[in-house]
Amino acid sequence: MTIAREIPTTDATDPIDTTDTIATTVSIPILQNIERRLLWLSTLMIHHANNVRPNPDKTKVGGHQASAASSVSILTALYFHFLKPTDRVLVKPHASPVFHAAMYLMGVLPRSYLTRLREFGGIQSYPSRTKDISPVDFSGGSMGLGPVAPTFAALVQKYAEAHFGYTTADRFIAMSGDAELDEGNIWEALIEEELQRLSNTIWIVDLNRQSLDRITPGIRAAKLKKLFADCEWNVLEAKYGHDLQAIFACPGGEALRQCIDDMSNEEYQHLIRSDGATVREALARRRYGREILRCLRDVSDAQLPTLLGNLGGHDLQLLIDKLHEAERTTDRPSVIFAYTIKGYGLPIYGDPANHAALLSTERINELRASFGLTEATQWDGFDPDSPEGRLCAQRGRMLRLKERAREIPPLPVRAEDVPDELNATALPVVSTQEAFGRTMMRLADVPKVGPRIVTSSADVSVSTNLGGWINKVGTFTLREATDYEAGRARILNWQLGRTGQHIEMGIAEMNLFSLIGQMGMAHELMGQLLFPIGTVYDPFVCRGLDAIIYGLYSGAKFIFVATPSGVTLAPEGGAHQSSVTPSLGIELPELDYYEPTFAIEVEWALCEALKQCCDRQQGRSSYLRLSTKPIEQALLEPVIARLGKDELRRQFLAGGYVVHRSSGLHDPRAALHIVTTGVMLPEAIEAAQYLESEGVSVNLINLTGPRRAYDDWHAAQQRGDDAHHLAMLIPEDARQAPILTVHDAAPHALAWVGSVFGQRTRALGVTKFGQSGYRADLYRYFHIDVESIISHGFALVDESLQFGRVM
């Protein structure tokens, strides 16, 4: 028996099929040589970034040589044998160098990028859809978010296929480290019923039993497998390689198998790094030690530690067999637990402290020599005429990775297909949440646009006013559903089937935002444009924040409507009263945020959000913060009469408009700017009217899109001019007057307005946790009621008089 700790070196002279069809035969020696080259290149890339390339910061660049090494066998089996052009893959974050090395060997990534790992404009530390030059399907790096992304994408694919008949992707594969399964959002996703029927989903768990700080304690894999099985997944394992399996077949082998199965991770990791005599002695002390020794009598002490470490996650034939077994499962998703060793093939193999360890230059030199390379050839791929070179070129052509971006179908909907407004009939007094429900009903009938809208909700469809939409378009499900309430009168008619345009989630906001994030990339991932609109209670935006950030970072275009919001949701109490969410809307990249007051503004915001989804390069996702507070629509009529509806819409989308401007505003001794947004406008109007009656000139601004107003100002700063929207709302001769901001949210969300022109500012808002009560009680408590606005307005004017000018 021949056993080697290193990846075996082979003389790969086997012929291979050089056509561009999907390979059906396997040449393991060729794959092993590719595996070795991936290990070397990924290790060298990290070494070069840390020890060769000039480093002006003088701090560690980082990289994970050991964690990358545990994944080389899996990625070899995937990219050089198993994958089809219609597969979309998530690569575990720490395997980024291995992935890019594979892209290089297949002719997708230029060689020059190999020396640019973790460099500005180079290869990202973790795979990124928007930053990497290689064709990344799913971004990685956010622990737990990556693995669920392909799973939700698989559900989106089933939806798109059912509605439009064709998608450019049909299978979704996620590769995760085992430590990543600690993240709670993984299990929130797995218990979602709609995901338990996805036969187009395969997960591969790189089970190296080590995390950042330690060896994972105990025998955790069995618990993880049971959790997947309980969620109705097909659970497979690549646990023991062929060498160990051969020993298990010998007399006494079953005792050795049971011994290893029962062994803790800590003991196992210790033994595979020990000398053979120590290993044999430890095994002899186990139960059935004599039987164990009997099966090992032909294994030398030199071979024994490596034999013990012969795991299935590094056995290419076994991995390929398990992948095809998963492929044959057609009624549910599959997960393969691939047992691996962190640092596989490297001198830091199995070391408990190897997570962030970097090989020394001396060890790199020794490793290079062991791979038969020199400094002159260390970055080389394979000779194009070698079996390995031919296979790499064939796989690169067959997977069409270079062509994928160019082969995305044309957009079926353009921004000009989306109307500016819908003329939905508004009641004289109506909330923005109710207006949203009416707008959705009208959107369903818009040609081209309506059929591509898909909504989702975290079990709050009715209470976010999606009921009418759902009754009109139905609910999508992969399940066979019987409507036992058919024929009975009911408010919400759950028409379940594959033609519906609403997907109902359980009460898990991470799932909601993970789903609409993948819907928001459907055009790029699978060739079908969708307009995703998710609804959620505003305070629970924070529950899904990681998934929101992940979607935005990945370039998704989606819309979420958060309602009800603020302490205006008074009777619900502090746990349901949001305050920090506007700050998220202002600060998150690639996101527009609107806080409309009137029904027509909801239409404008939602239609603009859909137009943004049509711009796949520069468009943004959108967040609408709405409320159940009834608003008198007549309050907007004087503004429409003064500006006209078209100009008002333009200003609304630019960030805000002047509701009322007194004459005499240029006199700072008795002038005041009031800046508000959303549901606080009626209170601000009433306060402004009183202040004006007392001789204070007021410029009342409704800052409907604080994010757009801020971005416009910031861009002007970068240009070095004052050509921005707030310069129009705050005229030059009124910039000595103070500013009072009023917001049903944390006051700092609007406080920045005072810094635009250096005006004295007071910010009113929610600074404590709320409690149950009526709106008037809560408004008084937080000093955002009419009387508080008035008193703070007078105080600001008095301060201006006292100091002589605004500081």
PDB file of N, CA and C in Angstrom, residues 565-637:
ATOM      1  N   SER A 565     -44.098  52.949  10.638  1.00  0.00           N
ATOM      2  CA  SER A 565     -42.788  53.406  11.083  1.00  0.00           C
ATOM      3  C   SER A 565     -42.926  54.427  12.205  1.00  0.00           C
ATOM      4  N   GLY A 566     -41.828  54.585  12.942  1.00  0.00           N
ATOM      5  CA  GLY A 566     -41.712  55.651  13.921  1.00  0.00           C
ATOM      6  C   GLY A 566     -42.596  55.487  15.140  1.00  0.00           C
ATOM      7  N   VAL A 567     -42.527  56.503  16.020  1.00  0.00           N
ATOM      8  CA  VAL A 567     -43.396  56.510  17.201  1.00  0.00           C
ATOM      9  C   VAL A 567     -44.817  56.867  16.810  1.00  0.00           C
ATOM     10  N   THR A 568     -45.027  57.245  15.554  1.00  0.00           N
ATOM     11  CA  THR A 568     -46.385  57.464  15.053  1.00  0.00           C
ATOM     12  C   THR A 568     -47.208  56.189  15.195  1.00  0.00           C
ATOM     13  N   LEU A 569     -46.545  55.027  15.172  1.00  0.00           N
ATOM     14  CA  LEU A 569     -47.218  53.763  15.456  1.00  0.00           C
ATOM     15  C   LEU A 569     -47.357  53.642  16.971  1.00  0.00           C
ATOM     16  N   ALA A 570     -48.078  54.585  17.555  1.00  0.00           N
ATOM     17  CA  ALA A 570     -48.035  54.809  18.995  1.00  0.00           C
ATOM     18  C   ALA A 570     -48.520  53.637  19.853  1.00  0.00           C
ATOM     19  N   PRO A 571     -49.697  53.074  19.611  1.00  0.00           N
ATOM     20  CA  PRO A 571     -50.190  52.046  20.541  1.00  0.00           C
ATOM     21  C   PRO A 571     -49.341  50.784  20.587  1.00  0.00           C
ATOM     22  N   GLU A 572     -48.535  50.537  19.552  1.00  0.00           N
ATOM     23  CA  GLU A 572     -47.760  49.298  19.472  1.00  0.00           C
ATOM     24  C   GLU A 572     -46.595  49.254  20.458  1.00  0.00           C
ATOM     25  N   GLY A 573     -46.176  50.386  20.974  1.00  0.00           N
ATOM     26  CA  GLY A 573     -45.123  50.385  21.975  1.00  0.00           C
ATOM     27  C   GLY A 573     -43.719  50.430  21.392  1.00  0.00           C
ATOM     28  N   GLY A 574     -42.748  50.550  22.308  1.00  0.00           N
ATOM     29  CA  GLY A 574     -41.368  50.800  21.916  1.00  0.00           C
ATOM     30  C   GLY A 574     -40.747  49.732  21.052  1.00  0.00           C
ATOM     31  N   ALA A 575     -41.135  48.460  21.210  1.00  0.00           N
ATOM     32  CA  ALA A 575     -40.520  47.398  20.429  1.00  0.00           C
ATOM     33  C   ALA A 575     -40.866  47.499  18.958  1.00  0.00           C
ATOM     34  N   HIS A 576     -41.967  48.189  18.622  1.00  0.00           N
ATOM     35  CA  HIS A 576     -42.390  48.324  17.225  1.00  0.00           C
ATOM     36  C   HIS A 576     -42.262  49.755  16.721  1.00  0.00           C
ATOM     37  N   GLN A 577     -41.592  50.614  17.466  1.00  0.00           N
ATOM     38  CA  GLN A 577     -41.441  52.008  17.052  1.00  0.00           C
ATOM     39  C   GLN A 577     -39.999  52.235  16.602  1.00  0.00           C
ATOM     40  N   SER A 578     -39.834  52.482  15.307  1.00  0.00           N
ATOM     41  CA  SER A 578     -38.485  52.591  14.744  1.00  0.00           C
ATOM     42  C   SER A 578     -37.952  54.006  14.879  1.00  0.00           C
ATOM     43  N   SER A 579     -36.624  54.118  14.970  1.00  0.00           N
ATOM     44  CA  SER A 579     -36.012  55.453  15.050  1.00  0.00           C
ATOM     45  C   SER A 579     -34.726  55.564  14.230  1.00  0.00           C
ATOM     46  N   VAL A 580     -33.950  54.478  14.096  1.00  0.00           N
ATOM     47  CA  VAL A 580     -32.643  54.582  13.447  1.00  0.00           C
ATOM     48  C   VAL A 580     -32.687  54.272  11.956  1.00  0.00           C
ATOM     49  N   THR A 581     -33.818  53.777  11.456  1.00  0.00           N
ATOM     50  CA  THR A 581     -33.863  53.330  10.062  1.00  0.00           C
ATOM     51  C   THR A 581     -33.607  54.436   9.041  1.00  0.00           C
ATOM     52  N   PRO A 582     -34.058  55.681   9.256  1.00  0.00           N
ATOM     53  CA  PRO A 582     -33.710  56.722   8.279  1.00  0.00           C
ATOM     54  C   PRO A 582     -32.203  56.914   8.121  1.00  0.00           C
ATOM     55  N   SER A 583     -31.468  56.751   9.209  1.00  0.00           N
ATOM     56  CA  SER A 583     -30.013  56.873   9.116  1.00  0.00           C
ATOM     57  C   SER A 583     -29.449  55.806   8.188  1.00  0.00           C
ATOM     58  N   LEU A 584     -30.014  54.610   8.252  1.00  0.00           N
ATOM     59  CA  LEU A 584     -29.576  53.551   7.336  1.00  0.00           C
ATOM     60  C   LEU A 584     -29.894  53.939   5.902  1.00  0.00           C
ATOM     61  N   GLY A 585     -31.071  54.498   5.680  1.00  0.00           N
ATOM     62  CA  GLY A 585     -31.454  54.913   4.344  1.00  0.00           C
ATOM     63  C   GLY A 585     -30.533  55.982   3.776  1.00  0.00           C
ATOM     64  N   ILE A 586     -30.048  56.859   4.633  1.00  0.00           N
ATOM     65  CA  ILE A 586     -29.168  57.932   4.197  1.00  0.00           C
ATOM     66  C   ILE A 586     -27.742  57.429   3.967  1.00  0.00           C
ATOM     67  N   GLU A 587     -27.312  56.458   4.760  1.00  0.00           N
ATOM     68  CA  GLU A 587     -25.891  56.105   4.793  1.00  0.00           C
ATOM     69  C   GLU A 587     -25.510  54.875   3.984  1.00  0.00           C
ATOM     70  N   LEU A 588     -26.449  53.972   3.701  1.00  0.00           N
ATOM     71  CA  LEU A 588     -26.074  52.758   2.966  1.00  0.00           C
ATOM     72  C   LEU A 588     -25.778  53.088   1.506  1.00  0.00           C
ATOM     73  N   PRO A 589     -24.663  52.608   0.962  1.00  0.00           N
ATOM     74  CA  PRO A 589     -24.363  52.852  -0.460  1.00  0.00           C
ATOM     75  C   PRO A 589     -25.395  52.183  -1.363  1.00  0.00           C
ATOM     76  N   GLU A 590     -25.551  52.757  -2.551  1.00  0.00           N
ATOM     77  CA  GLU A 590     -26.392  52.191  -3.620  1.00  0.00           C
ATOM     78  C   GLU A 590     -27.866  52.102  -3.228  1.00  0.00           C
ATOM     79  N   LEU A 591     -28.319  53.007  -2.348  1.00  0.00           N
ATOM     80  CA  LEU A 591     -29.710  52.955  -1.893  1.00  0.00           C
ATOM     81  C   LEU A 591     -30.318  54.347  -1.894  1.00  0.00           C
ATOM     82  N   ASP A 592     -31.496  54.470  -2.523  1.00  0.00           N
ATOM     83  CA  ASP A 592     -32.300  55.685  -2.390  1.00  0.00           C
ATOM     84  C   ASP A 592     -33.294  55.485  -1.261  1.00  0.00           C
ATOM     85  N   TYR A 593     -33.600  56.580  -0.567  1.00  0.00           N
ATOM     86  CA  TYR A 593     -34.527  56.506   0.578  1.00  0.00           C
ATOM     87  C   TYR A 593     -35.511  57.656   0.474  1.00  0.00           C
ATOM     88  N   TYR A 594     -36.792  57.322   0.535  1.00  0.00           N
ATOM     89  CA  TYR A 594     -37.852  58.329   0.468  1.00  0.00           C
ATOM     90  C   TYR A 594     -38.753  58.196   1.678  1.00  0.00           C
ATOM     91  N   GLU A 595     -39.220  59.345   2.149  1.00  0.00           N
ATOM     92  CA  GLU A 595     -40.211  59.368   3.218  1.00  0.00           C
ATOM     93  C   GLU A 595     -41.360  60.266   2.775  1.00  0.00           C
ATOM     94  N   PRO A 596     -42.248  59.747   1.931  1.00  0.00           N
ATOM     95  CA  PRO A 596     -43.319  60.569   1.382  1.00  0.00           C
ATOM     96  C   PRO A 596     -44.374  60.917   2.434  1.00  0.00           C
ATOM     97  N   THR A 597     -45.093  61.993   2.149  1.00  0.00           N
ATOM     98  CA  THR A 597     -46.184  62.430   3.017  1.00  0.00           C
ATOM     99  C   THR A 597     -47.536  62.166   2.372  1.00  0.00           C
ATOM    100  N   PHE A 598     -47.619  62.348   1.062  1.00  0.00           N
ATOM    101  CA  PHE A 598     -48.900  62.324   0.358  1.00  0.00           C
ATOM    102  C   PHE A 598     -48.991  61.133  -0.596  1.00  0.00           C
ATOM    103  N   ALA A 599     -50.217  60.808  -0.968  1.00  0.00           N
ATOM    104  CA  ALA A 599     -50.464  59.640  -1.817  1.00  0.00           C
ATOM    105  C   ALA A 599     -49.749  59.754  -3.155  1.00  0.00           C
ATOM    106  N   ILE A 600     -49.795  60.920  -3.771  1.00  0.00           N
ATOM    107  CA  ILE A 600     -49.153  61.082  -5.075  1.00  0.00           C
ATOM    108  C   ILE A 600     -47.646  60.914  -4.959  1.00  0.00           C
ATOM    109  N   GLU A 601     -47.092  61.269  -3.807  1.00  0.00           N
ATOM    110  CA  GLU A 601     -45.656  61.096  -3.599  1.00  0.00           C
ATOM    111  C   GLU A 601     -45.275  59.617  -3.518  1.00  0.00           C
ATOM    112  N   VAL A 602     -46.161  58.799  -2.963  1.00  0.00           N
ATOM    113  CA  VAL A 602     -45.917  57.356  -2.949  1.00  0.00           C
ATOM    114  C   VAL A 602     -45.822  56.838  -4.385  1.00  0.00           C
ATOM    115  N   GLU A 603     -46.726  57.294  -5.235  1.00  0.00           N
ATOM    116  CA  GLU A 603     -46.675  56.902  -6.648  1.00  0.00           C
ATOM    117  C   GLU A 603     -45.360  57.333  -7.285  1.00  0.00           C
ATOM    118  N   TRP A 604     -44.982  58.584  -7.069  1.00  0.00           N
ATOM    119  CA  TRP A 604     -43.741  59.091  -7.663  1.00  0.00           C
ATOM    120  C   TRP A 604     -42.540  58.277  -7.200  1.00  0.00           C
ATOM    121  N   ALA A 605     -42.467  57.996  -5.906  1.00  0.00           N
ATOM    122  CA  ALA A 605     -41.326  57.268  -5.361  1.00  0.00           C
ATOM    123  C   ALA A 605     -41.281  55.838  -5.900  1.00  0.00           C
ATOM    124  N   LEU A 606     -42.442  55.182  -5.934  1.00  0.00           N
ATOM    125  CA  LEU A 606     -42.467  53.787  -6.367  1.00  0.00           C
ATOM    126  C   LEU A 606     -42.167  53.670  -7.858  1.00  0.00           C
ATOM    127  N   CYS A 607     -42.706  54.570  -8.655  1.00  0.00           N
ATOM    128  CA  CYS A 607     -42.420  54.537 -10.096  1.00  0.00           C
ATOM    129  C   CYS A 607     -40.945  54.844 -10.371  1.00  0.00           C
ATOM    130  N   GLU A 608     -40.392  55.793  -9.638  1.00  0.00           N
ATOM    131  CA  GLU A 608     -38.961  56.087  -9.800  1.00  0.00           C
ATOM    132  C   GLU A 608     -38.116  54.898  -9.366  1.00  0.00           C
ATOM    133  N   ALA A 609     -38.519  54.208  -8.312  1.00  0.00           N
ATOM    134  CA  ALA A 609     -37.781  53.029  -7.859  1.00  0.00           C
ATOM    135  C   ALA A 609     -37.777  51.955  -8.942  1.00  0.00           C
ATOM    136  N   LEU A 610     -38.894  51.777  -9.634  1.00  0.00           N
ATOM    137  CA  LEU A 610     -38.954  50.804 -10.724  1.00  0.00           C
ATOM    138  C   LEU A 610     -38.062  51.231 -11.886  1.00  0.00           C
ATOM    139  N   LYS A 611     -38.046  52.520 -12.186  1.00  0.00           N
ATOM    140  CA  LYS A 611     -37.163  53.017 -13.242  1.00  0.00           C
ATOM    141  C   LYS A 611     -35.704  52.752 -12.879  1.00  0.00           C
ATOM    142  N   GLN A 612     -35.362  52.931 -11.619  1.00  0.00           N
ATOM    143  CA  GLN A 612     -33.994  52.663 -11.177  1.00  0.00           C
ATOM    144  C   GLN A 612     -33.620  51.195 -11.381  1.00  0.00           C
ATOM    145  N   CYS A 613     -34.583  50.301 -11.185  1.00  0.00           N
ATOM    146  CA  CYS A 613     -34.318  48.873 -11.400  1.00  0.00           C
ATOM    147  C   CYS A 613     -34.025  48.563 -12.864  1.00  0.00           C
ATOM    148  N   CYS A 614     -34.489  49.415 -13.751  1.00  0.00           N
ATOM    149  CA  CYS A 614     -34.230  49.205 -15.186  1.00  0.00           C
ATOM    150  C   CYS A 614     -32.812  49.607 -15.583  1.00  0.00           C
ATOM    151  N   ASP A 615     -32.175  50.424 -14.770  1.00  0.00           N
ATOM    152  CA  ASP A 615     -30.800  50.849 -15.052  1.00  0.00           C
ATOM    153  C   ASP A 615     -29.863  49.887 -14.346  1.00  0.00           C
ATOM    154  N   ARG A 616     -29.407  48.876 -15.068  1.00  0.00           N
ATOM    155  CA  ARG A 616     -28.650  47.804 -14.429  1.00  0.00           C
ATOM    156  C   ARG A 616     -27.219  48.212 -14.085  1.00  0.00           C
ATOM    157  N   GLN A 617     -26.754  49.346 -14.589  1.00  0.00           N
ATOM    158  CA  GLN A 617     -25.393  49.783 -14.297  1.00  0.00           C
ATOM    159  C   GLN A 617     -25.356  50.832 -13.188  1.00  0.00           C
ATOM    160  N   GLN A 618     -26.167  51.872 -13.322  1.00  0.00           N
ATOM    161  CA  GLN A 618     -26.106  52.990 -12.394  1.00  0.00           C
ATOM    162  C   GLN A 618     -27.301  53.066 -11.456  1.00  0.00           C
ATOM    163  N   GLY A 619     -28.326  52.276 -11.708  1.00  0.00           N
ATOM    164  CA  GLY A 619     -29.534  52.348 -10.896  1.00  0.00           C
ATOM    165  C   GLY A 619     -29.297  51.910  -9.461  1.00  0.00           C
ATOM    166  N   ARG A 620     -30.179  52.384  -8.587  1.00  0.00           N
ATOM    167  CA  ARG A 620     -30.076  52.059  -7.164  1.00  0.00           C
ATOM    168  C   ARG A 620     -31.290  51.258  -6.703  1.00  0.00           C
ATOM    169  N   SER A 621     -31.125  50.579  -5.598  1.00  0.00           N
ATOM    170  CA  SER A 621     -32.267  50.033  -4.890  1.00  0.00           C
ATOM    171  C   SER A 621     -32.964  51.174  -4.150  1.00  0.00           C
ATOM    172  N   SER A 622     -34.175  50.912  -3.653  1.00  0.00           N
ATOM    173  CA  SER A 622     -34.953  51.990  -3.033  1.00  0.00           C
ATOM    174  C   SER A 622     -35.635  51.508  -1.760  1.00  0.00           C
ATOM    175  N   TYR A 623     -35.707  52.421  -0.807  1.00  0.00           N
ATOM    176  CA  TYR A 623     -36.354  52.184   0.492  1.00  0.00           C
ATOM    177  C   TYR A 623     -37.405  53.259   0.688  1.00  0.00           C
ATOM    178  N   LEU A 624     -38.666  52.844   0.848  1.00  0.00           N
ATOM    179  CA  LEU A 624     -39.772  53.763   1.116  1.00  0.00           C
ATOM    180  C   LEU A 624     -40.211  53.568   2.562  1.00  0.00           C
ATOM    181  N   ARG A 625     -40.119  54.620   3.357  1.00  0.00           N
ATOM    182  CA  ARG A 625     -40.540  54.567   4.771  1.00  0.00           C
ATOM    183  C   ARG A 625     -41.928  55.192   4.871  1.00  0.00           C
ATOM    184  N   LEU A 626     -42.918  54.354   5.135  1.00  0.00           N
ATOM    185  CA  LEU A 626     -44.314  54.789   5.114  1.00  0.00           C
ATOM    186  C   LEU A 626     -44.929  54.698   6.497  1.00  0.00           C
ATOM    187  N   SER A 627     -46.217  55.074   6.573  1.00  0.00           N
ATOM    188  CA  SER A 627     -46.889  55.170   7.863  1.00  0.00           C
ATOM    189  C   SER A 627     -48.384  54.901   7.713  1.00  0.00           C
ATOM    190  N   THR A 628     -49.009  54.568   8.826  1.00  0.00           N
ATOM    191  CA  THR A 628     -50.469  54.392   8.861  1.00  0.00           C
ATOM    192  C   THR A 628     -51.184  55.677   9.283  1.00  0.00           C
ATOM    193  N   LYS A 629     -50.460  56.754   9.496  1.00  0.00           N
ATOM    194  CA  LYS A 629     -51.078  58.008   9.944  1.00  0.00           C
ATOM    195  C   LYS A 629     -51.852  58.653   8.805  1.00  0.00           C
ATOM    196  N   PRO A 630     -53.152  58.908   8.981  1.00  0.00           N
ATOM    197  CA  PRO A 630     -53.934  59.573   7.919  1.00  0.00           C
ATOM    198  C   PRO A 630     -53.470  61.019   7.724  1.00  0.00           C
ATOM    199  N   ILE A 631     -53.329  61.419   6.469  1.00  0.00           N
ATOM    200  CA  ILE A 631     -52.854  62.761   6.117  1.00  0.00           C
ATOM    201  C   ILE A 631     -53.878  63.431   5.211  1.00  0.00           C
ATOM    202  N   GLU A 632     -54.198  64.694   5.513  1.00  0.00           N
ATOM    203  CA  GLU A 632     -55.093  65.469   4.642  1.00  0.00           C
ATOM    204  C   GLU A 632     -54.361  65.806   3.348  1.00  0.00           C
ATOM    205  N   GLN A 633     -54.880  65.289   2.233  1.00  0.00           N
ATOM    206  CA  GLN A 633     -54.219  65.478   0.944  1.00  0.00           C
ATOM    207  C   GLN A 633     -54.299  66.926   0.456  1.00  0.00           C
ATOM    208  N   ALA A 634     -55.283  67.671   0.987  1.00  0.00           N
ATOM    209  CA  ALA A 634     -55.432  69.071   0.574  1.00  0.00           C
ATOM    210  C   ALA A 634     -54.239  69.924   0.977  1.00  0.00           C
ATOM    211  N   LEU A 635     -53.441  69.461   1.929  1.00  0.00           N
ATOM    212  CA  LEU A 635     -52.272  70.231   2.351  1.00  0.00           C
ATOM    213  C   LEU A 635     -51.271  70.415   1.222  1.00  0.00           C
ATOM    214  N   LEU A 636     -51.313  69.533   0.226  1.00  0.00           N
ATOM    215  CA  LEU A 636     -50.375  69.624  -0.884  1.00  0.00           C
ATOM    216  C   LEU A 636     -50.867  70.543  -1.991  1.00  0.00           C
ATOM    217  N   GLU A 637     -52.152  70.863  -1.998  1.00  0.00           N
ATOM    218  CA  GLU A 637     -52.719  71.617  -3.129  1.00  0.00           C
ATOM    219  C   GLU A 637     -52.067  72.972  -3.344  1.00  0.00           C
TER     220      GLU A 637
END
